[in-house]
Amino acid sequence: MSPGPVLDVRNVSVRFGGVAAVRDVSLQLRDREVVGLIGPNGAGKSSLLGALGGQIAVASGQVLLGGQDITAAPPYRRARLGVARTFQHTSTFDGLTVYENLLVSALGAQGSGLRGSLAGGRARRQRLAVAAEATWSRLREFELADMADRYGAELSGGQRRLVEIMRCLMRSPRVLLLDEPMVGVAPHLVQRIQADCARIRDSGVAVIIVEHALEVVEAVCDRVVVMASGQVVAQASYAEAMSSGAVREAYFA
Amino acid sequence: MSFYASTLIVYFFVDVLLAWALNLQFGWGGIPNFALIMFQAAGAYAAAVVSLGPDTGVNSFQRYVFGASLPFPLPLVIAALTGGLLAAVAGSFSLRRMRRDYQAAILLIVSLIAIQVVSNAVGLLNGSNGLTGVPRPLSGLLSGLTYDGYQWVYAAWAGAIALAVYLLVARLGRSTWGRALRAVRDDEDAAATIGLNPLGLRMQAFVLGGVIAGLSGGLLVEFLAAWSPAAWGYAETFAVFTAIILGGVGNIWGVALGTLLVQVIFLQVPTFLPQVGYTGLIDALQWVLIGTLWLVCLAIRPRGLIPARRYHAVPPAPGPGTGNPR
Amino acid sequence: MLILQALGFGVVSAALIAIGAMGFTLQFGLTNVLNISYGGVMTVGAFAAFGAGELHLPMALEVAAAPLAAALLTWLLGRTLFAFYARRGAGVFEMVMVTLAVSLILQYGIDAASGEQIYRFSFPQGASLHAGVFTFTVTQLVLVALALAVFGGLEFLLRRTRLGKALRAMAVEPRLARTCGIPTGKIVNVVWLLSGALAGLAGLGYVINSLTIDASVGTGFLPLVLAAAILGRAGSTRGAVLAALLLGLVTEEVAAAGGAEYSTVAGFGILAIVLLTRPAALAGQATAKAEITV
Ligand SMILES: Nc1ncnc2c1ncn2[C@@H]1O[C@H](COP(=O)(O)OP(=O)(O)OP(=O)(O)O)[C@@H](O)[C@H]1O
Ligand SMILES: [Mg+2]
């Protein structure tokens, strides 16, 4: 592993027409670290994740992944370099089954090429078998094996969230960005995801979680970044941040 | 009777090619290709002009470009390539990320304008009168056959092509590529986060569909020996949409069934009935009915007669119940 | 010289496109239904005027017949058929298909009823007026003035009246508008009627200018209207007018330069170039989750 931060965000700004949604934000994410990104509604959290994932173009600033500048890379290329993310809105593939949602992620771009998937051959079958194996073990791990054949459209809100997170994990990312992953998830599964976040971190992944439920943030995050009106107002441990005047002001101003 | 039957069979195979092309683009790729018929027309015109002799300009009753008298099966190959090439061009600006109704409107505009160009630019493809006298393939070699016999040979040939395309699209639909394409259809942003290139996948589907549509045009024009702007209005595209949605979008057999019902039984059979009223009255009323049929079909059976098949995952040997970790 | 004169023609066609595009974009911006049947409705409007003319009704009635018939038809369609599918949860694409079906029914219904004929549309063109190299007929000037009046009227309605402000609020935030007690049902009615009336006027203007009428006039004119509405961004009357001006001038200039058959292509070329070079113009609209309000 490289000694520097795995994700280095330098002076990033995002604008929507006249609205400055993210203003000059800098932060660093190290390996094996879970960072909570919190702040009131409209603070710019999702916009920042969009800038990191490539869905939203930055107005200025740089994003570096393992020292490599990815500011101009489109989302799919960032994904191939190891950035995985979920969205605030549900984004399961509704016309695919749960199993397929995960399988398509496990196969990724290499496994989905037109030529490769038309030509037969051992290599292709081998790859499929590996992906299927990984998919099944992931499904069992999350106790969703008996839902394998459900369409995405047939799932509950919480189940969809779970599938979205599992879909990210199929890719063994270096950086995982989760936008409000617990919304609509049943309490026992929240515990589950919390435990998984810790496990994911220990397996060498750096995680940013945007979350309104502060007890979740307290439980899983090594430190928090507090945003308000597009700016970072505090970067500290959870306890420190909560006792800071600036954070109170951000939430209650 | 035999003549009607063979003609209808050729139409069915041609239409089913077009429907599979749309199923690939729209059913799996989510691209609302309202310009579909333009790609068939491109193939038809391409096959027509390269199989006609050079346009000498003197005492010819029709004017066109690229006359080359190419022998069978080169015109068909060129038809397919033209359809694919045109799809690549149209796709270059219409496939990027945008609302699906915008995309539909833009493709519709492309198609409507293409008709205006071809109709008005007479020197290009003989304008609104269209091209006639397209040589029928291998008519020299098969000159021993009766007219009726030739029709049946052609029907068999069209069937062989349809079979080949069926094998291709069935394989594509089952493939990992097809699954990735459907992922892009369902949520393009999420598809990108797992490393899929949405624009690239959609472009591949669009061009493949263009190739198949172009091929269908070549096959049809060599059978009809004529082609004109009247053959490819937006209504024809609408009919293909109605066919695949009625049959079941995403299901190759459903799409074929829809084609049989809408394109052949509903649209073609009445053309062999005795004429009622003035020329064109039945045609016009048919389109009114197709529009109504779609409205009814969307209201009562939006997923079609044979819905897309669910993928059943087979768990590995120990079974999902046993060996549960943790 | 020809190039200069074509500017004059360009302004006239721009006026026609603008009238159509303003009605289209107003309705699209509010309801989120990309209404392809707009073309068919333009044809209906033109035929209503044609029918009134055949019956030798006074000219005022003949002119009024087009917007009236078209407004009524659009309102009916919007409130019954489109509303029916919207209630059943049709998405934006299904709604386009529904309007396309209606377009097909209108066009071919008229086709069947009119015996598939192309008719002469006679309408007094008035004296020819000369100003420098430009020549306009009185009727053409009236069309241009009409377009300006419609633009001015809509701007006034949208920016100065309570109804217009409520309408703009509703286009941006339909759910919020409803909870704020804005009479959304009434506004939707107004928009369908207004957009239909403008479709009728555009259809009438088109046949006045071309002097012939058949069942496909509206669908033939639709691409330019649609292109102007898309270029000008959904819901923006100013954008629609500017885009119409651009399209009108370019198509007529290309025609004057000797490429009559390519004039609409040139207009379309603009759309393609904008799509290629300024995808942001559409991207904002792409990401918004469109809510259909009919
Ligand atoms: N696509 C967009 N177009 C225009 N403005 C936007 C867009 N997306 C976000 N904004 C604006 O940017 C600002 C930041 O929004 P963002 O969604 O990033 O906030 P957030 O912190 O994620 O809020 P929440 O907790 O509600 O999800 C807000 O003022 C919002 O209105
Ligand atoms: Mg957010």
Short mmCIF file of C-alpha atoms and ligand atoms in Angstrom, two decimals, chain A residues 14-17 19-22 37-50 56 88 179-180 210 212 227 229-230, chain C residues 283-284 287-288, ligand 1:
data_model
loop_
_atom_site.label_atom_id
_atom_site.label_comp_id
_atom_site.label_asym_id
_atom_site.label_seq_id
_atom_site.Cartn_x
_atom_site.Cartn_y
_atom_site.Cartn_z
CA VAL A 14 -19.02 22.32 -7.17
CA ARG A 15 -21.44 24.79 -8.66
CA PHE A 16 -24.97 24.38 -10.02
CA GLY A 17 -25.56 27.53 -12.00
CA VAL A 19 -25.54 27.82 -6.38
CA ALA A 20 -22.17 26.98 -4.85
CA ALA A 21 -23.00 23.54 -3.47
CA VAL A 22 -19.43 22.67 -2.42
CA LEU A 37 -19.65 12.99 6.48
CA ILE A 38 -22.39 14.83 8.29
CA GLY A 39 -24.18 18.12 8.08
CA PRO A 40 -27.67 19.57 7.75
CA ASN A 41 -29.87 19.15 4.66
CA GLY A 42 -28.47 20.94 1.65
CA ALA A 43 -24.99 21.13 3.15
CA GLY A 44 -23.46 19.71 -0.01
CA LYS A 45 -22.67 16.17 1.15
CA SER A 46 -24.20 14.41 -1.82
CA SER A 47 -22.67 16.94 -4.17
CA LEU A 48 -19.24 16.23 -2.73
CA LEU A 49 -19.74 12.48 -3.18
CA GLY A 50 -20.79 13.21 -6.74
CA ILE A 56 -20.81 15.78 -10.97
CA GLN A 88 -29.04 8.70 -1.98
CA ASP A 179 -24.80 8.08 0.71
CA GLU A 180 -27.28 7.51 3.55
CA VAL A 210 -22.97 10.21 4.66
CA HIS A 212 -28.06 11.57 9.35
CA MET A 227 -20.18 20.26 6.33
CA SER A 229 -23.36 25.50 3.35
CA GLY A 230 -20.87 23.75 1.14
CA ALA C 283 -28.01 17.51 -18.67
CA GLY C 284 -29.82 19.57 -16.09
CA THR C 287 -31.12 14.47 -14.02
CA ALA C 288 -34.33 15.97 -12.76
N1 LIG D 1 -28.70 18.88 -9.69
C1 LIG D 1 -28.75 20.02 -8.98
N2 LIG D 1 -29.08 21.17 -9.58
C2 LIG D 1 -29.12 22.33 -8.87
N3 LIG D 1 -28.88 22.42 -7.57
C3 LIG D 1 -28.55 21.30 -6.90
C4 LIG D 1 -28.48 20.05 -7.57
N4 LIG D 1 -28.15 19.10 -6.66
C5 LIG D 1 -28.01 19.75 -5.49
N5 LIG D 1 -28.25 21.07 -5.62
C6 LIG D 1 -28.17 22.09 -4.55
O1 LIG D 1 -26.91 21.99 -3.96
C7 LIG D 1 -26.99 22.14 -2.56
C8 LIG D 1 -26.37 20.94 -1.89
O2 LIG D 1 -27.17 19.80 -2.13
P1 LIG D 1 -26.76 18.34 -1.68
O3 LIG D 1 -27.75 17.40 -2.26
O4 LIG D 1 -25.35 18.11 -2.00
O5 LIG D 1 -26.94 18.42 -0.11
P2 LIG D 1 -26.89 17.27 0.96
O6 LIG D 1 -25.94 17.72 1.99
O7 LIG D 1 -26.65 15.97 0.33
O8 LIG D 1 -28.36 17.33 1.56
P3 LIG D 1 -29.31 16.12 2.06
O9 LIG D 1 -28.90 15.82 3.44
O10 LIG D 1 -30.67 16.71 2.03
O11 LIG D 1 -29.13 14.97 1.13
C9 LIG D 1 -28.44 22.33 -2.23
O12 LIG D 1 -28.68 23.71 -2.08
C10 LIG D 1 -29.18 21.81 -3.44
O13 LIG D 1 -30.37 22.53 -3.63
#
